[in-house]
């Protein structure tokens, strides 16, 4: 889009610094389509795209999108807007546009194409609504290039340049501006909506720009028609399909994610639809090479005191190389700011998706595990190709095969097993039948409807899971014996690699306070907790596929980890779980910074209803002078001397993914008889209400979900449009209210 003011208002992607009043999907389903709105206050227009997928033929089917512009209330009556659609094809294949009118296309524009995967196809860019209006002005340039015509610029570019669309369209416009200046002089140039147009050179090429310029509101369609489908695809078909997609999405969403008390007001359902649609609307396919340092430098063992200085020197040698290409099917944390795959984020992302479309969830999960190398390592951040690297500072692009990341995908696999165990009820089978296509095939839950298919999936994945688990135990091992630590098991202790004095980026908790200075004898309570969860998952998977000996072994590891969490990390004086390090006297000591790390064994389900540690954990969470806030659980205790200091990324803010884990475990405890059931019920109700209401309030006030929330005033912080794990509130709203339980918090 382009306003009459200046080309700085040209939009290509939605960025954080452009002052949008909100953007994203109002509703979206990966299998059918949805509606997306961009509220562009700077350009004084709301842009709506209604996208649908239409099955047919043998080459992947058809798709279509309706593009509508609606001037905002403060816009002038003759607001000028220009829209550029572009199409490109990489590798084998062809695209071409036929047309010889030098003034531009009066009617529809058709791009004809062919590729090995898609076969023959056409893309029609329609003239659009009869009510569309176009700019008219007295400058002589209007007669040379009337703006009621559609312009096409066809280019042949190197494959590696195809992602640089914005730069190419600006270059095309620059050429036209230079021509106008040369012809009419700087004092008599055309108005901006005339000057900033592309050249009109339709023909053969692998990249085609199609530009339309409007006055006031506008509407037009883009129709992709597969040559293998004999059925027509036109504006009328698209109109009918948009309605059916909307109706089916809303009916299904209400059935799966209906908000429970106290979120029964209809505004919460619209909020829930938006967050979920933007989560699932961020799913994409990524392909390209990546930077990996496989030097296996001895410094990367991190065995010496001062190891962080040695590893920094090793990284500075620049021994990384490009590997791949690799492919990944994944969702993402934030379309404008983090448009790539993050390993520990993805396990959280897929928990709501699993309720909507388990087969899609399993496909994404498998895609991640297929990235595994021969040793069992998966890179924690997938920055694939030059376009992805253009969004990441150079110092964060290289991945290291000794760096781990929280194994949250095992939450997804456990969720799958839970669903398998509940899949035989007639009610569930009846619900899933509503998702069948016209051929009677269930498109979303084949792995639940066919137990044999589910077991086959787990068996195919199982060797990779074993390898990944073994890699964790081998590369992230902590030292018990050297420092004469007393523990049930001499093996089960763990330490994150990639440590610096300021950060453990590999833990996901970045600047959360850790022992100072770093020491090779450190033990990290969050990592051993992840390993306990991972062991439990492996036990359940092995049992499900009949690997009974493996299941027994994983059960023994799980038990040893649970015992060692208490032996190595429980601090009796502080009444909490703590990291451990080695002091100046070579003695193992606890370093306690109460916060998310302190409650990790609880958050991953390793502290049961009868645990002698449970009461202290619950009291820590519920204490407003420590972790509890009106907006969610703080990442660090208010009493900690480092609370809110320095970078303050994980040193006070409320994070939805961590709060989700706490609420999940509180719900489990609240529904099981035990000495602390009443307290768990009270906390569950209050915390669920606090988190959901604050995320909703900030979404309503700003138009965005946020990466984190301020524990003092609830304001959204850092990355906006963070519809990754913040979208977990969709599940929280759909969880039971547990009405009738007593609550000491006023929020309810």
XYZ file of C-alpha atoms in Angstrom:
748
model
C 0.000 0.000 0.000
C 1.060 3.597 -0.614
C -0.354 6.873 0.611
C -0.126 10.285 -1.111
C 2.305 11.467 1.564
C 5.540 9.557 0.989
C 6.887 6.153 0.083
C 7.955 5.540 3.677
C 4.360 4.392 4.182
C 4.744 1.545 1.715
C 3.945 -1.716 3.522
C 5.314 -5.101 2.635
C 5.338 -6.942 5.959
C 3.745 -5.901 9.247
C 6.559 -4.639 11.432
C 6.543 -3.583 15.075
C 7.707 -0.043 14.372
C 4.994 0.893 11.866
C 2.333 1.934 14.355
C -0.386 -0.505 13.305
C -3.534 -0.665 15.419
C -3.583 -4.441 15.058
C -3.347 -7.047 12.359
C -3.789 -10.752 11.890
C -6.310 -13.502 11.372
C -9.795 -13.099 12.814
C -10.385 -16.734 11.886
C -8.212 -19.293 10.122
C -7.964 -23.018 9.505
C -4.937 -24.440 7.724
C -7.127 -26.831 5.733
C -9.812 -24.406 4.531
C -8.734 -20.760 4.893
C -9.881 -17.697 6.784
C -10.104 -13.927 7.096
C -7.297 -11.541 8.006
C -7.486 -7.785 8.710
C -4.711 -5.171 8.825
C -5.706 -1.996 10.692
C -3.290 0.477 9.095
C -3.860 3.747 10.941
C -0.871 5.401 9.267
C -2.278 4.875 5.794
C -5.829 5.354 7.127
C -7.143 2.134 5.669
C -8.179 -1.335 6.864
C -7.104 -4.108 4.512
C -9.042 -7.387 4.616
C -7.969 -10.596 2.899
C -10.371 -13.545 2.738
C -8.445 -16.644 1.736
C -9.875 -20.059 0.871
C -8.536 -23.418 -0.270
C -10.650 -25.327 -2.768
C -9.859 -29.026 -3.378
C -9.857 -30.325 -6.924
C -7.673 -31.994 -9.543
C -4.500 -33.943 -8.955
C -1.944 -31.205 -8.224
C -2.887 -29.865 -4.815
C -6.119 -28.089 -5.657
C -6.996 -24.408 -5.991
C -6.937 -21.340 -3.797
C -8.379 -17.860 -3.931
C -8.215 -14.613 -1.982
C -10.484 -11.579 -1.885
C -8.679 -8.324 -1.106
C -10.745 -5.445 0.255
C -9.730 -1.943 1.311
C -11.940 0.125 3.628
C -10.876 3.724 4.417
C -10.832 4.415 8.145
C -13.111 7.006 9.715
C -10.401 9.686 9.670
C -9.523 9.143 5.991
C -10.349 11.621 3.236
C -13.212 10.736 0.910
C -10.845 10.248 -2.031
C -8.088 8.332 -0.212
C -5.562 6.952 -2.729
C -4.225 3.437 -2.191
C -2.006 1.290 -4.361
C -1.755 -2.490 -4.003
C 0.942 -4.696 -5.503
C 0.418 -8.444 -5.867
C 3.411 -10.503 -6.917
C 4.010 -14.085 -8.022
C 7.340 -15.881 -8.334
C 8.486 -19.379 -9.207
C 11.734 -20.952 -8.062
C 13.616 -23.705 -9.870
C 11.995 -25.610 -12.704
C 8.853 -24.100 -14.130
C 7.603 -21.019 -15.925
C 5.372 -17.973 -15.508
C 4.162 -15.573 -18.173
C 1.667 -12.766 -18.708
C 0.237 -12.106 -22.158
C -0.761 -8.566 -23.124
C 0.359 -5.897 -25.553
C -1.567 -2.768 -24.518
C 1.064 -0.205 -23.544
C -1.403 1.617 -21.297
C -2.050 -1.417 -19.057
C -4.751 -4.063 -18.709
C -8.373 -2.921 -18.794
C -9.778 -6.266 -17.634
C -8.520 -9.244 -15.658
C -4.840 -10.106 -15.654
C -3.916 -13.778 -16.112
C -0.571 -15.245 -15.128
C -0.069 -18.630 -16.784
C 2.319 -21.067 -15.185
C 3.653 -24.582 -15.104
C 5.821 -26.553 -12.693
C 6.571 -30.242 -12.044
C 4.648 -30.166 -8.753
C 1.691 -27.985 -9.721
C 1.320 -28.939 -13.357
C -0.312 -26.253 -15.475
C -2.150 -23.471 -13.679
C -3.480 -19.947 -14.018
C -3.603 -17.017 -11.606
C -6.352 -14.532 -12.404
C -6.160 -11.067 -10.838
C -9.660 -9.735 -11.426
C -10.776 -6.201 -12.226
C -12.838 -6.361 -9.066
C -16.004 -4.729 -7.847
C -17.989 -2.468 -10.170
C -17.956 0.114 -7.399
C -14.164 0.461 -7.535
C -12.994 3.982 -8.320
C -9.649 5.195 -9.603
C -7.621 8.412 -9.262
C -8.065 11.010 -11.991
C -5.931 14.135 -12.252
C -4.962 16.805 -14.772
C -1.277 16.019 -15.052
C -0.428 14.831 -18.586
C 1.145 11.659 -17.179
C -2.347 10.337 -16.511
C -3.014 10.001 -20.241
C 0.237 8.072 -20.681
C -0.503 5.713 -17.783
C -4.200 5.859 -16.785
C -4.702 4.584 -13.242
C -7.886 2.682 -14.035
C -5.627 0.156 -15.765
C -3.653 -2.670 -14.127
C 0.110 -2.626 -14.633
C 2.372 -5.685 -14.816
C 6.158 -5.765 -14.569
C 7.650 -9.158 -15.538
C 11.221 -9.908 -14.487
C 13.751 -12.720 -14.695
C 15.712 -12.842 -11.425
C 18.270 -15.216 -9.903
C 16.586 -17.743 -7.617
C 18.463 -16.376 -4.607
C 16.930 -12.925 -5.193
C 13.294 -14.004 -5.370
C 12.646 -13.308 -1.681
C 13.676 -9.655 -2.027
C 10.323 -8.501 -3.395
C 10.117 -5.157 -1.610
C 13.461 -3.993 -2.928
C 12.520 -5.025 -6.444
C 9.201 -3.212 -6.492
C 10.815 -0.071 -5.092
C 13.502 -0.301 -7.763
C 10.831 -0.549 -10.455
C 9.065 2.490 -9.018
C 12.345 4.416 -8.839
C 12.870 3.892 -12.536
C 9.429 5.319 -13.279
C 9.996 8.304 -10.956
C 13.300 9.047 -12.699
C 11.525 8.992 -16.059
C 8.901 11.437 -14.824
C 11.536 13.784 -13.390
C 13.494 13.628 -16.622
C 10.409 14.380 -18.689
C 8.558 16.936 -16.549
C 11.237 18.292 -14.220
C 11.332 18.218 -10.430
C 8.890 21.107 -10.134
C 6.210 19.444 -12.259
C 6.268 15.786 -11.278
C 3.004 13.845 -11.161
C 1.205 13.362 -7.826
C 2.637 10.532 -5.697
C -0.084 8.005 -6.579
C 0.881 8.467 -10.226
C 4.628 8.756 -9.742
C 5.078 5.665 -7.565
C 3.870 3.140 -10.096
C 5.763 0.261 -11.620
C 6.710 -0.081 -15.246
C 4.362 -1.965 -17.534
C 6.365 -4.757 -19.192
C 4.241 -7.935 -19.224
C 5.882 -11.046 -20.584
C 7.842 -14.154 -19.601
C 9.762 -14.233 -16.329
C 10.066 -15.924 -12.961
C 8.816 -12.834 -11.078
C 5.733 -10.737 -11.857
C 4.451 -7.584 -10.119
C 0.803 -6.629 -10.624
C -0.172 -3.134 -9.437
C -3.600 -1.570 -8.976
C -4.334 1.963 -7.741
C -7.688 2.933 -6.207
C -9.607 5.908 -4.865
C -11.731 5.183 -1.801
C -12.859 1.634 -0.934
C -11.945 -1.206 -3.274
C -12.224 -4.949 -3.792
C -10.707 -7.496 -6.181
C -9.904 -11.218 -6.262
C -6.858 -13.363 -6.936
C -7.812 -16.853 -8.177
C -5.354 -19.749 -8.485
C -6.808 -22.405 -10.779
C -5.183 -25.789 -11.216
C -5.207 -27.033 -14.788
C -6.029 -30.534 -13.532
C -9.364 -29.413 -12.039
C -12.192 -29.088 -14.584
C -14.482 -27.207 -12.176
C -14.818 -23.444 -12.597
C -13.293 -20.988 -10.155
C -14.597 -17.439 -10.336
C -15.776 -14.591 -8.141
C -19.170 -16.208 -7.520
C -17.583 -19.476 -6.418
C -15.237 -17.558 -4.119
C -18.140 -15.651 -2.530
C -19.930 -18.901 -1.679
C -16.747 -20.515 -0.416
C -15.889 -17.601 1.896
C -19.252 -17.962 3.606
C -18.991 -21.732 3.990
C -15.446 -21.506 5.374
C -16.516 -18.901 7.947
C -19.594 -20.867 8.997
C -17.742 -24.164 9.362
C -14.835 -22.594 11.254
C -17.070 -20.896 13.800
C -19.188 -23.989 14.372
C -16.163 -26.169 14.903
C -14.330 -23.641 17.063
C -17.312 -23.271 19.370
C -17.431 -27.036 19.795
C -13.724 -27.446 20.589
C -12.699 -24.273 22.404
C -15.904 -22.961 23.974
C -14.826 -20.681 26.867
C -15.934 -21.782 30.325
C -16.848 -19.587 33.301
C -15.876 -16.897 34.073
C -15.271 -16.312 30.340
C -18.742 -16.889 28.931
C -19.196 -13.342 27.634
C -19.183 -13.501 23.789
C -16.187 -11.134 23.662
C -14.001 -13.929 24.985
C -14.972 -16.259 22.148
C -13.966 -13.639 19.570
C -10.709 -13.102 21.479
C -10.099 -16.840 21.588
C -10.774 -17.239 17.857
C -8.341 -14.460 17.052
C -5.462 -15.803 19.141
C -5.885 -19.361 17.948
C -6.245 -18.296 14.310
C -3.013 -16.314 14.481
C -1.212 -19.236 16.115
C -2.296 -21.703 13.461
C -2.061 -19.023 10.760
C 1.651 -18.780 11.517
C 2.295 -22.358 10.420
C 4.558 -22.467 7.395
C 7.090 -24.427 5.389
C 10.712 -23.311 5.615
C 13.582 -24.439 3.420
C 17.211 -23.447 3.155
C 20.758 -23.793 4.442
C 21.850 -22.900 7.957
C 25.023 -21.962 9.812
C 26.452 -24.682 12.082
C 29.772 -24.851 13.933
C 30.883 -28.486 13.837
C 34.475 -27.810 14.840
C 33.871 -29.744 18.086
C 36.518 -27.557 19.681
C 37.709 -28.972 23.025
C 36.672 -25.706 24.678
C 33.056 -26.610 23.949
C 33.273 -29.381 26.545
C 33.084 -26.567 29.156
C 35.108 -28.564 31.702
C 37.479 -25.877 33.037
C 36.859 -23.029 35.415
C 36.518 -19.907 33.281
C 35.141 -22.075 30.470
C 32.887 -19.277 29.201
C 35.950 -17.256 28.208
C 37.414 -20.235 26.381
C 34.198 -20.907 24.509
C 33.898 -17.254 23.514
C 37.386 -17.428 22.011
C 36.490 -20.648 20.182
C 33.353 -19.079 18.722
C 35.347 -16.054 17.582
C 37.397 -18.262 15.240
C 34.447 -18.302 12.862
C 34.558 -22.015 12.050
C 30.844 -22.215 11.225
C 29.825 -23.458 7.792
C 26.637 -23.554 5.806
C 24.826 -26.904 5.986
C 21.793 -28.212 4.190
C 19.464 -27.335 2.730
C 16.970 -28.541 5.313
C 13.193 -28.310 5.413
C 10.889 -27.658 8.328
C 7.116 -27.530 8.722
C 6.416 -25.511 11.845
C 4.516 -22.770 13.586
C 6.332 -19.659 14.778
C 6.294 -17.356 17.832
C 5.578 -14.093 15.993
C 5.016 -13.482 12.286
C 6.608 -9.993 12.235
C 9.488 -10.528 14.677
C 10.269 -14.249 14.987
C 9.237 -15.724 11.611
C 11.113 -19.025 12.038
C 11.070 -22.222 14.057
C 12.129 -22.310 17.720
C 12.475 -25.758 19.263
C 11.277 -25.095 22.798
C 8.503 -22.768 21.668
C 7.068 -25.387 19.335
C 6.037 -27.829 22.029
C 3.862 -25.123 23.563
C 2.518 -23.981 20.182
C 1.257 -27.439 19.326
C -0.782 -28.034 22.486
C -3.787 -25.985 21.252
C -3.244 -27.210 17.690
C -3.474 -30.811 18.918
C -7.035 -30.190 20.094
C -7.963 -28.767 16.694
C -6.083 -31.053 14.298
C -4.018 -33.887 15.756
C -2.856 -35.137 12.360
C -1.448 -31.710 11.508
C 0.217 -31.642 14.930
C 1.886 -34.993 14.343
C 3.129 -33.940 10.915
C 4.780 -30.852 12.399
C 6.255 -32.857 15.275
C 7.757 -35.364 12.867
C 9.193 -32.562 10.741
C 11.121 -31.285 13.758
C 12.526 -34.701 14.659
C 13.569 -35.262 11.052
C 16.030 -32.381 11.495
C 18.039 -34.539 13.914
C 21.664 -35.232 13.038
C 23.464 -38.577 13.471
C 24.322 -37.799 17.096
C 20.753 -36.956 18.110
C 21.056 -33.151 18.126
C 18.390 -30.737 16.877
C 19.293 -27.062 16.462
C 17.317 -24.911 18.873
C 16.631 -22.150 16.338
C 15.995 -22.963 12.690
C 17.272 -20.045 10.604
C 16.937 -21.572 7.151
C 18.095 -19.618 4.125
C 19.152 -16.012 3.442
C 15.673 -14.550 3.971
C 15.488 -16.014 7.481
C 19.040 -14.871 8.245
C 18.162 -11.324 7.183
C 15.925 -11.105 10.284
C 18.571 -12.339 12.782
C 21.691 -10.504 14.054
C 24.848 -12.229 12.829
C 25.995 -13.197 16.333
C 22.871 -15.317 16.845
C 22.791 -17.146 13.518
C 25.226 -19.990 14.196
C 23.950 -23.169 15.854
C 26.189 -25.391 17.994
C 25.767 -29.191 18.239
C 26.494 -29.216 21.981
C 23.674 -26.758 22.725
C 20.400 -28.204 23.970
C 16.952 -26.631 24.360
C 13.979 -27.652 26.524
C 12.399 -30.798 24.978
C 8.826 -29.491 24.961
C 7.816 -31.618 21.968
C 7.538 -34.479 24.455
C 4.555 -32.641 25.972
C 2.947 -33.009 22.548
C 3.702 -36.724 22.338
C 2.233 -37.274 25.803
C -0.845 -35.332 24.732
C -1.152 -37.637 21.727
C -1.004 -40.701 23.982
C -3.633 -39.159 26.272
C -5.899 -38.648 23.274
C -5.305 -42.208 22.089
C -6.330 -43.544 25.467
C -9.541 -41.484 25.355
C -10.311 -42.045 21.670
C -12.739 -44.952 22.056
C -15.627 -43.082 23.646
C -18.694 -42.805 21.426
C -18.969 -39.098 22.156
C -15.492 -38.392 20.820
C -16.035 -40.568 17.773
C -19.271 -38.725 17.044
C -17.541 -35.356 17.285
C -14.739 -36.402 14.958
C -17.182 -37.601 12.335
C -18.155 -33.977 11.764
C -14.699 -33.395 10.269
C -15.013 -35.943 7.480
C -14.602 -34.767 3.911
C -16.978 -35.686 1.075
C -15.218 -39.014 0.587
C -15.789 -39.961 4.228
C -12.144 -39.594 5.198
C -11.345 -37.926 8.493
C -8.885 -35.188 7.669
C -7.858 -34.261 11.184
C -7.830 -37.357 13.395
C -6.890 -40.363 11.284
C -4.274 -41.303 13.894
C -6.956 -41.393 16.595
C -9.520 -43.255 14.517
C -7.000 -45.901 13.416
C -4.953 -47.233 16.343
C -2.722 -49.146 13.964
C -1.773 -45.908 12.231
C -1.016 -44.300 15.599
C 1.269 -47.158 16.634
C 2.983 -47.046 13.245
C 3.655 -43.337 13.691
C 5.147 -43.840 17.152
C 7.263 -46.777 15.972
C 8.662 -44.730 13.099
C 9.524 -41.874 15.427
C 10.778 -44.025 18.292
C 14.395 -44.556 17.085
C 14.772 -40.788 16.734
C 13.304 -40.199 20.180
C 15.710 -42.699 21.728
C 18.647 -41.070 19.980
C 17.566 -37.595 21.096
C 17.089 -38.715 24.702
C 20.506 -40.391 24.712
C 22.084 -37.220 23.265
C 20.651 -35.167 26.134
C 21.947 -37.581 28.774
C 25.390 -37.710 27.156
C 26.007 -34.048 26.333
C 24.237 -32.265 29.198
C 25.446 -34.537 31.984
C 26.242 -32.970 35.349
C 29.023 -34.043 37.709
C 28.076 -35.829 40.926
C 31.110 -37.982 41.750
C 33.932 -35.430 41.508
C 32.429 -33.304 44.254
C 31.262 -36.167 46.511
C 27.645 -35.186 46.212
C 25.236 -37.512 47.954
C 22.336 -38.635 45.798
C 20.163 -41.675 45.155
C 21.718 -42.053 41.686
C 25.287 -41.244 40.719
C 24.234 -40.594 37.121
C 21.168 -38.377 37.056
C 22.397 -34.790 37.268
C 22.379 -32.224 34.489
C 23.981 -28.943 33.441
C 23.110 -26.699 30.506
C 25.970 -26.089 28.078
C 26.317 -22.685 26.454
C 26.562 -20.819 29.782
C 27.933 -17.294 30.167
C 27.935 -15.131 33.309
C 24.856 -13.246 32.052
C 22.863 -15.887 30.204
C 21.951 -19.489 29.625
C 20.213 -18.961 26.299
C 19.985 -22.724 25.805
C 17.706 -23.043 28.854
C 15.163 -20.711 27.265
C 15.267 -18.611 30.450
C 18.111 -16.427 29.126
C 19.010 -13.963 31.940
C 17.351 -15.774 34.860
C 19.809 -15.528 37.798
C 22.221 -18.445 38.115
C 25.265 -19.162 40.316
C 28.119 -16.688 39.895
C 30.651 -17.126 38.530
C 29.753 -20.028 36.226
C 31.360 -23.311 37.233
C 31.690 -26.694 35.475
C 30.331 -28.283 38.646
C 26.974 -26.508 38.390
C 23.731 -28.483 38.381
C 20.546 -26.938 37.018
C 17.187 -27.819 38.515
C 15.211 -26.847 35.404
C 17.237 -29.168 33.172
C 16.956 -32.206 35.455
C 13.215 -31.494 35.587
C 12.997 -31.507 31.799
C 14.899 -34.802 31.801
C 12.397 -36.248 34.263
C 9.496 -35.227 32.031
C 11.331 -36.626 29.002
C 11.939 -39.948 30.817
C 8.252 -40.209 31.694
C 7.298 -39.540 28.075
C 9.740 -42.132 26.757
C 8.374 -44.659 29.256
C 4.810 -44.098 28.069
C 5.754 -44.226 24.385
C 7.799 -47.402 24.811
C 4.943 -49.056 26.665
C 2.445 -48.001 24.008
C 4.412 -49.642 21.186
C 5.249 -52.791 23.126
C 8.890 -52.024 24.001
C 8.449 -53.261 27.555
C 12.133 -53.570 28.450
C 12.750 -50.006 27.304
C 9.703 -48.851 29.230
C 11.080 -50.424 32.398
C 14.463 -48.770 31.849
C 12.939 -45.350 31.266
C 10.800 -45.831 34.360
C 13.927 -46.487 36.407
C 15.567 -43.348 35.022
C 12.455 -41.328 35.817
C 12.440 -42.595 39.392
C 16.151 -41.870 39.804
C 15.665 -38.341 38.506
C 12.757 -37.656 40.864
C 14.835 -38.926 43.794
C 17.866 -36.879 42.708
C 15.845 -33.699 42.307
C 15.202 -33.866 46.024
C 18.700 -35.046 46.935
C 20.608 -32.548 44.799
C 18.332 -29.537 44.571
C 15.995 -29.247 47.572
C 17.184 -26.648 50.041
C 15.664 -27.298 53.444
C 16.446 -23.856 54.819
C 15.019 -21.969 51.827
C 12.203 -24.526 51.427
C 12.582 -24.525 47.678
C 14.423 -26.159 44.783
C 17.713 -24.493 43.853
C 20.564 -24.726 41.382
C 23.787 -26.123 42.798
C 27.384 -25.002 42.305
C 30.856 -25.446 43.818
C 32.126 -22.890 46.316
C 35.662 -21.727 47.017
C 36.180 -24.711 49.319
C 35.232 -27.187 46.567
C 31.982 -27.954 48.358
C 28.628 -28.343 46.651
C 26.261 -25.554 47.698
C 22.830 -24.338 46.677
C 22.265 -20.966 45.034
C 18.613 -20.085 45.465
C 16.846 -17.524 43.312
C 13.168 -18.180 43.905
C 11.150 -18.058 40.710
C 10.333 -20.229 37.729
C 13.456 -22.376 38.196
C 12.448 -23.103 41.808
C 9.088 -24.550 40.788
C 10.209 -26.434 37.681
C 9.804 -29.941 39.162
C 6.200 -28.983 39.931
C 5.555 -27.409 36.513
C 6.574 -30.532 34.571
C 4.534 -32.860 36.768
C 7.204 -34.412 38.996
C 5.748 -33.238 42.343
C 2.698 -35.349 43.123
C -0.249 -34.721 45.475
C 1.423 -36.603 48.322
C 4.882 -35.049 47.942
C 6.276 -33.577 51.197
C 7.562 -30.665 49.070
C 4.193 -29.730 47.574
C 2.957 -27.440 50.354
C 6.105 -25.289 50.230
C 5.898 -25.070 46.426
C 2.247 -24.002 46.507
C 2.908 -21.439 49.239
C 5.787 -19.936 47.254
C 3.621 -19.610 44.140
C 0.694 -18.105 46.069
C 2.708 -15.599 48.099
C 2.185 -12.052 46.682
C 5.503 -10.991 48.202
C 7.245 -13.684 46.175
C 5.749 -14.906 42.866
C 2.017 -14.170 42.843
C 0.743 -11.076 41.025
C -2.670 -9.930 39.845
C -1.541 -10.661 36.275
C 0.128 -14.036 36.661
C 3.122 -15.697 38.275
C 6.292 -13.617 38.191
C 9.440 -15.130 36.702
C 11.477 -14.097 39.757
C 10.565 -13.396 43.371
C 9.976 -9.786 44.378
C 12.284 -10.472 47.317
C 15.226 -11.460 45.123
C 17.939 -8.793 44.981
C 18.087 -9.194 41.195
C 14.354 -8.705 40.676
C 13.713 -6.408 37.723
C 17.417 -5.688 37.151
C 19.579 -5.278 34.045
C 18.023 -6.839 30.940
C 15.012 -7.957 32.998
C 13.901 -10.517 30.450
C 13.257 -13.378 32.903
C 13.786 -11.382 36.111
C 10.214 -10.304 36.865
C 7.929 -10.424 33.779
C 4.943 -12.750 33.577
C 5.276 -15.356 30.808
C 2.161 -17.171 29.634
C 3.864 -20.488 28.842
C 5.214 -20.859 32.381
C 1.887 -19.780 33.881
C 0.165 -22.341 31.664
C 2.314 -25.111 33.163
C 1.514 -23.939 36.690
C -2.229 -23.789 35.983
C -2.097 -27.204 34.302
C -0.580 -28.799 37.418
C -2.965 -26.947 39.725
C -5.886 -28.331 37.719
C -4.482 -31.854 38.091
C -4.121 -31.420 41.858
C -7.523 -29.794 42.230
C -9.201 -32.863 40.780
C -7.363 -35.475 42.872
C -7.928 -36.122 46.552
C -4.997 -35.044 48.643
C -3.966 -32.879 51.572
C -3.587 -29.765 49.418
C -6.541 -30.186 47.066
C -8.465 -27.187 48.402
C -5.476 -24.874 48.105
C -4.837 -26.084 44.550
C -8.480 -25.437 43.619
C -8.331 -21.922 45.001
C -5.084 -21.136 43.246
C -6.236 -22.690 39.971
C -9.355 -20.558 39.777
C -7.606 -17.329 40.711
C -4.516 -17.772 38.534
C -6.491 -18.919 35.490
C -8.716 -15.838 35.804
C -5.799 -13.455 36.352
C -3.771 -14.622 33.349
C -6.640 -14.821 30.872
C -8.211 -11.512 31.862
C -4.936 -9.637 31.623
C -4.009 -11.047 28.211
C -7.532 -10.190 27.050
C -7.409 -6.666 28.517
C -4.100 -5.942 26.810
C -5.329 -7.402 23.516
C -8.424 -5.216 23.675
C -6.397 -2.105 24.571
C -3.537 -2.528 22.084
C -4.768 -4.923 19.397
C -2.004 -7.415 20.177
C -0.984 -10.433 22.215
C 2.438 -9.816 23.774
C 5.592 -11.782 24.464
C 5.452 -11.067 28.207
C 3.491 -8.968 30.703
C 4.567 -6.518 33.385
C 3.890 -7.998 36.841
C 3.204 -4.577 38.374
C 0.627 -3.167 35.945
C -0.102 -6.009 33.516
C 1.011 -4.095 30.412
C 2.184 -6.123 27.420
C 5.943 -5.921 26.781
C 8.655 -6.719 24.251
C 7.393 -8.350 21.058
C 3.881 -7.487 19.921
C 1.712 -9.874 17.885
C 3.359 -12.679 19.872
C 0.718 -15.268 19.061
C 2.899 -18.287 19.780
C 2.729 -19.596 23.320
C 0.711 -16.590 24.499
C -2.130 -18.280 22.583
C -2.184 -20.960 25.285
C -4.876 -18.822 26.934
C -7.224 -20.371 24.344
C -6.850 -23.688 26.176
C -7.028 -22.028 29.584
C -10.404 -20.484 28.744
C -11.739 -23.873 27.649
C -10.657 -25.616 30.866
C -13.271 -26.202 33.608
C -14.079 -23.446 36.054
C -14.276 -25.783 39.081
C -17.155 -23.683 40.363
C -17.947 -24.150 44.015
C -14.371 -24.183 45.248
C -13.449 -21.554 47.799
C -11.139 -18.761 46.667
C -9.288 -16.233 48.779
C -8.543 -14.002 45.825
C -10.779 -11.110 44.884
C -10.125 -11.555 41.142
C -12.917 -14.121 40.879
